[in-house]
């Protein structure tokens, strides 16, 4: 049981306690939980048997591998850049600000932050709405055209509650994040066990059917990539919390690579199993469909009913986990902006755990505002439109796939900037790299730019389809046309709003403060935070490894530690460790250097 604690929404500022910082293992655990989850099947289903063609079928397997390759390449660029930049909050903002200047740094930081409300919207939908809109489920909320509106209000309320866990402090935050993660993975493994059982029962017959009907086009590939790329996002968000991580320059870069590998492996394995397990078309919620099929296979209806409860627990715990982490990461994005003056000074305050509590509180308010714009208002439009057209079942203005595609589009912009910075510094020989890295970064940048173009083309085609449906005499098609136009208009509106607000804010709020700082010679102290650093700490680590190997060989040859070369090597290694400065790991191999045991 956790220790008793007192909720203090104002967080009296106290000295930071380094013991509450995240270790490498905790960062990987948190990052994997934040990035990977079983809700991706809701998008996977629409792509496998949806509007992208007859079916994408087994193409989804290698598409996920491509997703992992591109995301991993972006992650590697983040990892490399973390070595030559300050290990503070900010990540993409720090990199862009250092290489491209104040304006582009602010723009990228604000655009990156703007993905959080979109992600929150998707999490609210997948947490509550998806679990209560299946007519075959005993949890079906049969509230007519107002179902989405009511369910999303419930989701917003639950999301707000779990986000407040951060305000209890880092220890309590870790406790609840871990508990929700355990629940999430226990229920996820139950689902995977059910999928494996169905796969074994069906053999490869499902694969034969899928392969016979699958089809792939440039548009379907692009839509699949953009929609599913969302499920690899996360590392760029949790990489912003350098002040909450032990040895951030090393641990953040390592955790990013590990998390990307694990996420790719997870998605590919689940996709392989899911295709083999499900016969025929996927439902809107394939996870519930799996348990329903399992119950029918074994003539046990209770398996389907139990599966519904398992998936309800799974998705709520999954999204609660993400919601709690979003509350932390949002502060990590906003705090450095306050430090440099883009936001009021009060939002740079940290509590004893290094949490930007005021910035996180601001994020909670903004989240509710965006939930209103992206969920409540569209739900009202949908409900009123469907009522007017006398439609019995609610249509959907913003579905899960649409929102994940929007978030992916924004993050592709961020990744493109970060990769371009890695290429720039590599070209200037300020960043250690090899020809392979330079080549794969170049390929990833061109690929992402192509996806940006395809996203706009797909959106334009969707607009055309929506206009055509408006002229339909069929009530359902007419309603779908209105909903499609509202959905696409909201996507464009949000992107235009984000960039317009960022530009106006920069020139009307920040620029006057900047001019005053320049006139009073105060700006230089802020600019110092964005100077490139060398990667000596990592070079020193490599040299230490070489020396440690030498020390081992030396003792095997001479059978003592008193020879001249051993003493010299030990002295050099100690100097290397001491030279690491703030990145020095105090307890690492201490006995080898000092002789202590």
Coordinates of C-alpha atoms in Angstrom, one line a residue:
X1 CA 0.0 0.0 0.0
X2 CA 1.3 3.5 -0.7
X3 CA 2.2 5.8 2.1
X4 CA -0.4 8.4 3.2
X5 CA -0.2 11.6 1.3
X6 CA -1.8 15.0 1.2
X7 CA -3.1 16.4 -2.0
X8 CA -1.7 19.8 -2.6
X9 CA -2.8 21.3 -5.9
X10 CA -0.5 24.3 -5.5
X11 CA 2.6 22.3 -4.9
X12 CA 4.8 24.3 -2.5
X13 CA 8.1 24.6 -4.2
X14 CA 10.8 22.5 -2.4
X15 CA 14.3 21.3 -3.2
X16 CA 14.4 18.6 -5.8
X17 CA 14.9 15.0 -4.6
X18 CA 17.1 13.1 -7.1
X19 CA 15.9 9.8 -5.7
X20 CA 12.6 10.2 -7.5
X21 CA 14.1 10.5 -10.9
X22 CA 13.4 7.8 -13.5
X23 CA 16.1 5.2 -14.1
X24 CA 16.8 3.6 -17.5
X25 CA 14.7 0.5 -16.6
X26 CA 11.8 2.7 -15.4
X27 CA 12.1 4.9 -18.5
X28 CA 11.9 1.9 -20.8
X29 CA 9.0 0.5 -18.8
X30 CA 7.1 3.8 -18.9
X31 CA 8.0 4.4 -22.5
X32 CA 6.8 1.0 -23.7
X33 CA 3.6 1.3 -21.8
X34 CA 3.1 4.8 -23.2
X35 CA 3.9 3.8 -26.8
X36 CA 2.5 0.2 -27.2
X37 CA -1.0 -0.9 -26.6
X38 CA -3.7 -3.3 -28.0
X39 CA -6.0 -0.5 -29.1
X40 CA -4.2 -0.2 -32.4
X41 CA -6.4 -3.1 -33.7
X42 CA -9.4 -0.6 -33.9
X43 CA -7.5 1.2 -36.7
X44 CA -6.0 -2.0 -38.0
X45 CA -9.4 -3.5 -38.7
X46 CA -10.6 -0.6 -40.8
X47 CA -7.5 -0.8 -42.9
X48 CA -7.5 -4.6 -43.3
X49 CA -11.1 -4.6 -44.5
X50 CA -12.0 -1.0 -45.1
X51 CA -12.2 1.8 -47.7
X52 CA -8.5 1.4 -48.6
X53 CA -9.3 -1.5 -50.9
X54 CA -10.8 -5.0 -50.9
X55 CA -8.2 -5.7 -48.2
X56 CA -4.6 -4.9 -47.2
X57 CA -4.3 -8.4 -45.8
X58 CA -0.8 -9.6 -45.1
X59 CA 0.6 -6.3 -46.4
X60 CA -0.1 -5.0 -42.9
X61 CA 2.7 -7.1 -41.6
X62 CA 5.5 -5.5 -43.6
X63 CA 3.8 -2.1 -43.4
X64 CA 4.3 -2.3 -39.6
X65 CA 7.9 -3.3 -40.3
X66 CA 8.3 -0.2 -42.4
X67 CA 6.6 1.9 -39.7
X68 CA 9.1 0.5 -37.2
X69 CA 12.0 1.2 -39.5
X70 CA 11.0 4.8 -40.1
X71 CA 10.1 5.4 -36.4
X72 CA 13.3 3.7 -35.3
X73 CA 15.3 5.9 -37.7
X74 CA 13.7 9.0 -36.3
X75 CA 14.4 7.7 -32.8
X76 CA 18.0 7.1 -33.6
X77 CA 18.2 10.8 -34.8
X78 CA 16.7 11.8 -31.4
X79 CA 19.2 9.6 -29.6
X80 CA 22.2 11.0 -31.5
X81 CA 21.1 14.6 -31.0
X82 CA 20.6 14.1 -27.2
X83 CA 24.3 13.5 -26.9
X84 CA 25.3 17.0 -28.1
X85 CA 22.4 19.0 -26.5
X86 CA 21.6 19.9 -22.9
X87 CA 20.0 17.1 -21.0
X88 CA 17.1 19.3 -19.9
X89 CA 13.4 19.4 -20.7
X90 CA 12.5 20.0 -24.3
X91 CA 14.0 17.5 -26.7
X92 CA 12.8 18.5 -30.3
X93 CA 12.4 22.1 -29.1
X94 CA 16.0 22.2 -27.8
X95 CA 17.4 20.6 -31.0
X96 CA 15.5 23.0 -33.3
X97 CA 16.1 26.1 -31.3
X98 CA 19.8 25.3 -31.2
X99 CA 20.2 24.8 -35.0
X100 CA 17.4 26.9 -36.6
X101 CA 16.9 29.7 -34.2
X102 CA 14.2 31.0 -31.8
X103 CA 11.2 31.2 -34.2
X104 CA 11.5 27.7 -35.5
X105 CA 12.3 26.3 -32.1
X106 CA 9.1 27.9 -30.7
X107 CA 7.0 26.7 -33.7
X108 CA 8.2 23.1 -33.4
X109 CA 7.7 23.1 -29.6
X110 CA 4.1 24.4 -29.9
X111 CA 3.3 22.0 -32.8
X112 CA 4.6 19.1 -30.7
X113 CA 2.6 20.2 -27.8
X114 CA -0.5 20.5 -30.0
X115 CA -0.4 16.7 -30.6
X116 CA -1.2 16.0 -26.9
X117 CA -4.8 17.3 -27.1
X118 CA -5.3 15.2 -30.3
X119 CA -3.8 12.1 -28.6
X120 CA -6.0 12.8 -25.5
X121 CA -9.1 12.9 -27.8
X122 CA -8.2 9.5 -29.3
X123 CA -7.6 8.1 -25.9
X124 CA -11.0 9.2 -24.6
X125 CA -12.7 7.6 -27.6
X126 CA -10.9 4.3 -27.3
X127 CA -11.2 4.2 -23.5
X128 CA -15.0 4.5 -23.3
X129 CA -16.8 5.0 -26.6
X130 CA -15.5 1.9 -28.4
X131 CA -16.4 -0.4 -25.5
X132 CA -20.0 0.7 -25.3
X133 CA -21.1 1.0 -29.0
X134 CA -21.1 -2.7 -30.0
X135 CA -24.8 -3.8 -30.3
X136 CA -23.9 -7.4 -29.6
X137 CA -22.3 -6.5 -26.3
X138 CA -24.2 -6.5 -23.0
X139 CA -22.5 -3.2 -22.3
X140 CA -24.1 -1.6 -25.4
X141 CA -25.2 2.0 -24.6
X142 CA -28.4 2.1 -26.7
X143 CA -28.9 5.9 -26.4
X144 CA -29.7 6.5 -30.1
X145 CA -28.0 9.3 -31.9
X146 CA -26.9 10.8 -28.6
X147 CA -24.7 7.8 -27.6
X148 CA -21.4 9.3 -28.7
X149 CA -22.1 12.6 -27.0
X150 CA -22.9 11.0 -23.6
X151 CA -20.1 8.4 -23.8
X152 CA -17.5 11.1 -24.6
X153 CA -18.6 13.2 -21.7
X154 CA -18.0 10.3 -19.4
X155 CA -14.6 9.7 -21.0
X156 CA -13.6 13.3 -20.5
X157 CA -14.5 13.1 -16.8
X158 CA -12.6 9.9 -16.2
X159 CA -9.6 11.2 -18.1
X160 CA -9.5 14.4 -16.0
X161 CA -9.5 12.4 -12.8
X162 CA -6.6 10.1 -13.8
X163 CA -4.6 13.1 -15.0
X164 CA -4.7 14.6 -11.5
X165 CA -2.7 11.7 -10.1
X166 CA 0.5 13.7 -11.0
X167 CA -0.4 16.3 -8.5
X168 CA 0.2 13.8 -5.6
X169 CA 3.9 13.7 -6.4
X170 CA 6.3 11.5 -8.3
X171 CA 6.2 8.5 -5.9
X172 CA 2.4 8.3 -6.0
X173 CA 2.6 8.9 -9.8
X174 CA 5.0 6.0 -10.3
X175 CA 2.7 3.8 -8.1
X176 CA -0.4 4.4 -10.1
X177 CA 1.3 4.2 -13.4
X178 CA 2.8 0.8 -12.5
X179 CA -0.5 -0.5 -11.2
X180 CA -2.3 0.5 -14.4
X181 CA 0.5 -1.0 -16.5
X182 CA 0.3 -4.3 -14.7
X183 CA -3.5 -4.4 -15.2
X184 CA -3.1 -3.4 -18.9
X185 CA -0.6 -6.1 -19.7
X186 CA -2.3 -8.9 -17.7
X187 CA -5.5 -8.3 -19.7
X188 CA -3.6 -7.8 -22.9
X189 CA -1.9 -11.2 -22.5
X190 CA -5.3 -12.8 -21.9
X191 CA -6.4 -11.3 -25.3
X192 CA -3.2 -12.6 -26.9
X193 CA -3.8 -16.1 -25.5
X194 CA -7.3 -16.0 -27.0
X195 CA -5.9 -14.9 -30.4
X196 CA -3.3 -17.7 -30.3
X197 CA -6.0 -20.3 -29.4
X198 CA -8.1 -19.2 -32.4
X199 CA -5.0 -19.2 -34.7
X200 CA -4.2 -22.7 -33.7
X201 CA -7.8 -23.9 -34.2
X202 CA -8.0 -22.2 -37.7
X203 CA -4.5 -23.1 -38.9
X204 CA -3.5 -21.1 -42.0
X205 CA -6.9 -21.2 -43.7
X206 CA -7.6 -17.6 -42.8
X207 CA -4.3 -16.6 -44.4
X208 CA -5.2 -18.3 -47.6
X209 CA -8.5 -16.4 -47.8
X210 CA -6.9 -13.1 -47.0
X211 CA -4.1 -13.5 -49.5
X212 CA -6.6 -14.3 -52.3
X213 CA -8.4 -11.0 -51.8
X214 CA -5.8 -8.6 -50.7
X215 CA -5.0 -5.5 -52.7
X216 CA -2.4 -2.7 -52.3
X217 CA -2.3 0.8 -53.8
X218 CA -0.2 3.9 -53.2
X219 CA -3.1 5.6 -51.5
X220 CA -4.0 2.6 -49.3
X221 CA -0.3 2.2 -48.3
X222 CA -0.1 5.9 -47.4
X223 CA -3.4 5.8 -45.4
X224 CA -2.2 2.7 -43.6
X225 CA 1.2 4.2 -42.8
X226 CA -0.2 7.5 -41.6
X227 CA -2.9 6.0 -39.4
X228 CA -0.7 3.3 -37.9
X229 CA 2.4 5.6 -37.5
X230 CA 0.5 7.1 -34.6
X231 CA 1.1 3.9 -32.6
X232 CA 4.8 4.4 -32.7
X233 CA 4.6 7.9 -31.3
X234 CA 5.5 8.6 -27.7
X235 CA 9.3 8.5 -27.6
X236 CA 9.5 12.1 -28.7
X237 CA 7.1 13.0 -25.9
X238 CA 8.7 11.3 -23.0
X239 CA 12.2 12.4 -24.2
X240 CA 11.2 15.9 -23.2
X241 CA 11.5 15.2 -19.4
X242 CA 15.3 15.3 -19.0
X243 CA 15.0 16.9 -15.6
X244 CA 13.0 13.8 -14.3
X245 CA 15.5 11.2 -15.6
X246 CA 18.8 10.0 -14.1
X247 CA 21.7 10.5 -16.5
X248 CA 19.4 11.8 -19.3
X249 CA 21.9 12.1 -22.0
X250 CA 22.6 8.4 -21.9
X251 CA 19.4 6.9 -20.6
X252 CA 17.0 8.8 -22.8
X253 CA 18.8 7.8 -26.0
X254 CA 19.1 4.1 -24.9
X255 CA 15.5 3.9 -23.8
X256 CA 14.3 5.3 -27.1
X257 CA 16.0 2.6 -29.1
X258 CA 14.8 -0.2 -26.8
X259 CA 11.2 1.0 -26.8
X260 CA 11.1 1.3 -30.6
X261 CA 12.4 -2.2 -31.0
X262 CA 9.9 -3.7 -28.5
X263 CA 7.0 -1.7 -30.0
X264 CA 7.7 -2.9 -33.5
X265 CA 8.1 -6.5 -32.3
X266 CA 4.8 -6.3 -30.4
X267 CA 2.7 -4.8 -33.3
X268 CA 4.1 -7.3 -35.9
X269 CA 3.5 -10.3 -33.7
X270 CA -0.1 -9.2 -32.8
X271 CA -0.8 -8.5 -36.5
X272 CA 0.4 -11.9 -37.6
X273 CA -1.7 -13.6 -34.9
X274 CA -4.8 -11.5 -35.5
X275 CA -4.9 -12.1 -39.3
X276 CA -4.7 -15.9 -38.6
X277 CA -7.3 -15.8 -35.8
X278 CA -10.2 -13.8 -37.2
X279 CA -12.4 -15.3 -40.0
X280 CA -14.0 -12.8 -42.4
X281 CA -14.4 -9.1 -41.9
X282 CA -13.1 -7.4 -38.7
X283 CA -15.6 -5.6 -36.5
X284 CA -15.1 -2.0 -35.3
X285 CA -13.6 -3.6 -32.1
X286 CA -11.6 -6.7 -33.1
X287 CA -10.6 -7.3 -29.5
X288 CA -14.2 -8.0 -28.5
X289 CA -14.7 -10.0 -31.7
X290 CA -11.9 -12.3 -30.7
X291 CA -13.5 -13.3 -27.5
X292 CA -16.9 -13.7 -29.2
X293 CA -15.4 -16.0 -31.8
X294 CA -13.7 -18.0 -29.0
X295 CA -17.0 -18.5 -27.2
X296 CA -18.6 -19.7 -30.4
X297 CA -15.7 -22.1 -31.2
X298 CA -16.0 -23.8 -27.8
X299 CA -19.8 -23.3 -27.5
X300 CA -19.3 -21.3 -24.3
X301 CA -21.1 -18.0 -24.5
X302 CA -19.6 -17.0 -21.1
X303 CA -16.2 -16.6 -22.8
X304 CA -17.5 -13.8 -25.0
X305 CA -19.1 -12.1 -22.0
X306 CA -16.0 -12.4 -19.9
X307 CA -13.9 -11.1 -22.8
X308 CA -16.0 -7.9 -22.9
X309 CA -15.2 -7.2 -19.3
X310 CA -11.5 -8.1 -19.8
X311 CA -11.2 -5.6 -22.7
X312 CA -13.1 -2.9 -20.8
X313 CA -10.6 -3.2 -17.9
X314 CA -7.7 -3.4 -20.4
X315 CA -8.6 -0.3 -22.4
X316 CA -9.5 1.8 -19.3
X317 CA -6.2 0.9 -17.6
X318 CA -4.3 1.4 -20.9
X319 CA -5.7 4.9 -21.4
X320 CA -5.5 5.8 -17.7
X321 CA -1.8 4.9 -17.9
X322 CA -1.3 7.1 -20.9
X323 CA -3.3 9.9 -19.4
X324 CA -1.2 10.0 -16.2
X325 CA 2.0 10.1 -18.3
X326 CA 0.6 12.8 -20.6
X327 CA 0.1 15.0 -17.5
X328 CA 3.9 14.6 -16.8
X329 CA 5.2 15.0 -20.3
X330 CA 3.0 18.1 -21.0
X331 CA 4.9 20.0 -18.3
X332 CA 8.2 18.8 -19.8
X333 CA 7.2 20.4 -23.1
X334 CA 5.8 23.7 -21.7
X335 CA 8.4 24.3 -18.9
X336 CA 11.4 25.2 -21.2
X337 CA 9.1 27.5 -23.2
X338 CA 8.4 29.4 -20.0
X339 CA 12.1 29.5 -19.1
X340 CA 12.9 31.3 -22.4
X341 CA 9.9 33.6 -22.1
X342 CA 7.3 32.2 -24.6
X343 CA 5.0 31.6 -21.6
X344 CA 4.6 33.5 -18.3
X345 CA 7.4 32.9 -15.8
X346 CA 5.2 31.1 -13.3
X347 CA 5.0 28.1 -15.6
X348 CA 8.7 27.3 -15.2
X349 CA 8.3 26.5 -11.5
X350 CA 9.3 23.0 -10.5
X351 CA 8.4 21.1 -7.3
X352 CA 10.7 18.9 -5.3
X353 CA 10.4 16.1 -7.8
X354 CA 11.4 18.3 -10.7
X355 CA 7.8 18.3 -12.0
X356 CA 6.6 21.5 -13.8
X357 CA 3.4 21.5 -11.8
X358 CA 2.0 24.8 -13.0
X359 CA 2.7 23.9 -16.6
X360 CA 1.0 20.5 -16.1
X361 CA -2.0 22.2 -14.5
X362 CA -2.2 24.6 -17.5
X363 CA -2.1 21.5 -19.8
X364 CA -5.1 20.0 -18.0
X365 CA -7.1 23.2 -18.6
X366 CA -6.1 23.2 -22.3
X367 CA -7.0 19.5 -22.6
X368 CA -10.5 20.1 -21.4
X369 CA -10.9 23.0 -23.9
X370 CA -9.7 20.8 -26.8
X371 CA -11.9 17.9 -25.7
X372 CA -14.8 20.4 -26.0
X373 CA -13.8 21.4 -29.5
X374 CA -12.8 18.0 -30.8
X375 CA -15.4 15.8 -29.1
X376 CA -18.4 17.6 -27.5
X377 CA -19.1 20.1 -30.4
X378 CA -18.7 17.5 -33.2
X379 CA -20.8 15.1 -31.2
X380 CA -23.5 17.7 -30.9
X381 CA -23.3 18.4 -34.7
X382 CA -23.6 14.6 -35.4
X383 CA -26.5 14.1 -33.0
X384 CA -28.5 17.1 -34.3
X385 CA -27.8 16.2 -37.9
X386 CA -28.8 12.5 -37.4
X387 CA -32.0 13.6 -35.5
X388 CA -33.0 15.9 -38.4
X389 CA -32.3 13.2 -40.9
X390 CA -34.2 10.6 -38.8
X391 CA -31.2 8.3 -38.5
X392 CA -31.5 5.6 -35.8
X393 CA -27.8 4.9 -35.1
X394 CA -25.2 7.7 -34.6
X395 CA -22.8 8.4 -37.3
X396 CA -19.3 9.4 -36.4
X397 CA -17.7 12.8 -37.0
X398 CA -14.2 12.0 -35.8
X399 CA -13.4 8.3 -35.6
X400 CA -10.3 6.7 -34.0
X401 CA -8.5 6.3 -37.4
X402 CA -9.1 10.0 -38.4
X403 CA -7.7 11.3 -35.1
X404 CA -4.6 9.0 -35.2
X405 CA -4.0 10.2 -38.8
X406 CA -4.1 13.8 -37.7
X407 CA -1.6 13.2 -34.8
X408 CA 0.6 11.3 -37.1
X409 CA 0.6 14.1 -39.7
X410 CA 1.7 16.6 -37.0
X411 CA 4.4 14.3 -35.7
X412 CA 5.8 13.7 -39.2
X413 CA 6.4 17.4 -39.4
X414 CA 8.3 17.3 -36.1
X415 CA 10.3 14.2 -37.1
X416 CA 11.2 15.8 -40.5
X417 CA 12.7 18.8 -38.6
X418 CA 14.7 16.6 -36.2
X419 CA 16.1 14.4 -39.0
X420 CA 17.0 17.5 -41.0
X421 CA 19.0 18.8 -37.9
X422 CA 20.8 15.5 -37.6
X423 CA 21.7 15.7 -41.3
X424 CA 22.8 19.3 -40.9
X425 CA 25.1 18.7 -38.0
X426 CA 26.4 15.5 -39.6
X427 CA 27.2 17.5 -42.8
X428 CA 29.0 20.1 -40.7
X429 CA 30.8 17.3 -38.9
X430 CA 29.6 18.5 -35.5
X431 CA 27.8 15.2 -34.9
X432 CA 29.5 11.8 -34.9
X433 CA 27.9 9.7 -37.7
X434 CA 28.8 7.2 -40.4
X435 CA 27.7 6.9 -44.0
X436 CA 25.0 4.4 -43.2
X437 CA 23.4 6.8 -40.7
X438 CA 23.6 9.7 -43.1
X439 CA 22.0 7.6 -45.8
X440 CA 19.1 6.1 -43.7
X441 CA 18.3 9.6 -42.3
X442 CA 18.1 11.0 -45.8
X443 CA 15.8 8.2 -46.9
X444 CA 13.6 8.6 -43.9
X445 CA 13.3 12.4 -44.5
X446 CA 12.3 11.9 -48.2
X447 CA 9.8 9.2 -47.1
X448 CA 8.2 11.4 -44.5
X449 CA 7.9 14.3 -46.9
X450 CA 6.2 12.0 -49.4
X451 CA 3.7 11.0 -46.6
X452 CA 2.9 14.6 -45.9
X453 CA 1.9 15.1 -49.6
X454 CA -0.1 11.9 -49.6
X455 CA -2.0 13.0 -46.4
X456 CA -3.2 16.1 -48.1
X457 CA -4.2 14.2 -51.3
X458 CA -6.2 11.7 -49.2
X459 CA -7.9 14.5 -47.3
X460 CA -8.8 16.2 -50.6
X461 CA -10.4 13.0 -51.9
X462 CA -12.3 12.6 -48.7
X463 CA -13.7 16.2 -49.2
X464 CA -14.8 15.2 -52.7
X465 CA -16.6 12.1 -51.5
X466 CA -18.3 14.1 -48.8
X467 CA -19.6 16.7 -51.3
X468 CA -20.9 13.9 -53.6
X469 CA -22.8 12.3 -50.7
X470 CA -24.5 15.6 -50.0
X471 CA -26.4 15.2 -53.3
X472 CA -27.6 11.7 -52.4
X473 CA -31.3 11.1 -51.8
X474 CA -30.4 8.4 -49.3
X475 CA -30.7 9.8 -45.7
X476 CA -27.7 7.8 -44.4
X477 CA -25.5 8.8 -47.3
X478 CA -26.6 12.4 -47.0
X479 CA -25.8 12.4 -43.2
X480 CA -22.5 10.7 -43.9
X481 CA -21.6 13.5 -46.4
X482 CA -22.3 16.2 -43.8
X483 CA -20.3 14.3 -41.1
X484 CA -17.4 13.8 -43.6
X485 CA -17.2 17.5 -44.4
X486 CA -17.3 18.5 -40.7
X487 CA -14.6 16.0 -39.9
X488 CA -12.3 17.1 -42.7
X489 CA -12.9 20.8 -42.0
X490 CA -12.0 20.2 -38.3
X491 CA -8.7 18.6 -39.3
X492 CA -7.8 21.5 -41.6
X493 CA -9.1 24.0 -39.0
X494 CA -6.9 22.5 -36.3
X495 CA -3.7 22.6 -38.3
X496 CA -4.3 26.1 -39.5
X497 CA -5.2 27.2 -36.0
X498 CA -2.1 25.7 -34.5
X499 CA 0.3 27.4 -36.9
X500 CA -1.5 30.7 -37.0
X501 CA -1.6 30.9 -33.2
X502 CA 2.0 30.0 -32.9
X503 CA 3.1 32.7 -35.4
X504 CA 0.9 35.4 -33.8
X505 CA 2.0 34.5 -30.3
X506 CA 5.6 34.7 -31.3
X507 CA 5.4 38.2 -32.7
X508 CA 2.9 39.8 -30.3
X509 CA 3.9 38.2 -27.0
X510 CA 7.5 36.9 -27.2
X511 CA 9.2 39.3 -29.6
X512 CA 8.6 42.4 -27.4
X513 CA 10.0 40.5 -24.3
X514 CA 13.0 39.5 -26.5
X515 CA 13.8 43.0 -27.5
X516 CA 13.8 44.2 -23.9
X517 CA 16.2 41.3 -23.0
X518 CA 18.5 42.2 -25.8
X519 CA 18.5 45.9 -24.8
X520 CA 19.3 45.0 -21.2
X521 CA 21.9 42.4 -22.1
X522 CA 19.9 39.6 -20.5
X523 CA 19.3 37.5 -23.6
X524 CA 22.8 36.0 -23.6
X525 CA 22.2 34.0 -20.5
X526 CA 19.1 32.3 -22.2
X527 CA 21.0 31.7 -25.4
X528 CA 23.7 29.8 -23.5
X529 CA 21.2 27.0 -22.9
X530 CA 21.0 26.3 -26.6
X531 CA 24.7 26.0 -27.5
X532 CA 25.8 22.6 -28.8
X533 CA 27.8 20.5 -26.4
X534 CA 30.4 18.0 -27.4
X535 CA 29.8 14.3 -26.7
X536 CA 32.8 13.8 -24.4
X537 CA 30.8 11.9 -21.9
X538 CA 30.1 9.2 -24.4
X539 CA 33.6 9.2 -25.8
X540 CA 34.8 8.8 -22.2
X541 CA 32.5 5.9 -21.7
X542 CA 33.9 4.1 -24.8
X543 CA 37.5 4.8 -23.6
X544 CA 36.6 3.4 -20.2
X545 CA 35.3 0.3 -21.7
X546 CA 38.5 -0.2 -23.7
X547 CA 40.6 0.4 -20.6
X548 CA 38.5 -2.0 -18.5
X549 CA 39.1 -4.7 -21.1
X550 CA 42.8 -3.9 -21.0
X551 CA 42.9 -4.0 -17.2
X552 CA 41.4 -7.5 -17.3
X553 CA 43.9 -8.7 -19.9
X554 CA 46.8 -7.1 -17.9
X555 CA 46.0 -9.0 -14.7
X556 CA 45.7 -12.3 -16.6
X557 CA 49.2 -11.7 -18.1
X558 CA 51.1 -10.4 -15.1
X559 CA 48.9 -12.0 -12.3
X560 CA 49.2 -8.7 -10.3
X561 CA 48.0 -5.1 -10.2
X562 CA 51.3 -3.5 -9.4
X563 CA 52.9 -3.3 -12.8
X564 CA 53.5 0.1 -14.3
X565 CA 51.0 -0.3 -17.2
X566 CA 48.1 -1.4 -14.9
X567 CA 48.7 1.6 -12.6
X568 CA 48.8 4.0 -15.5
X569 CA 45.6 2.6 -17.1
X570 CA 43.8 2.7 -13.8
X571 CA 44.8 6.4 -13.3
X572 CA 43.6 7.3 -16.8
X573 CA 40.3 5.5 -16.3
X574 CA 39.7 7.5 -13.0
X575 CA 40.4 10.7 -14.8
X576 CA 37.9 9.8 -17.5
X577 CA 35.2 9.1 -15.0
X578 CA 35.9 12.3 -13.2
X579 CA 35.7 14.3 -16.5
X580 CA 32.1 13.2 -17.1
X581 CA 30.9 16.0 -14.8
X582 CA 27.1 16.0 -14.2
X583 CA 26.7 12.8 -16.2
X584 CA 29.0 10.8 -14.0
X585 CA 27.5 7.7 -12.5
X586 CA 28.8 7.8 -8.9
X587 CA 28.4 4.1 -8.0
X588 CA 29.4 2.6 -11.3
X589 CA 32.4 0.2 -10.9
X590 CA 33.5 2.3 -7.9
X591 CA 35.6 -0.4 -6.5
X592 CA 37.6 -0.7 -9.7
X593 CA 38.7 2.9 -9.5
X594 CA 39.1 3.6 -5.8
X595 CA 39.9 0.1 -4.6
X596 CA 36.9 0.1 -2.3
X597 CA 34.8 -3.1 -1.9

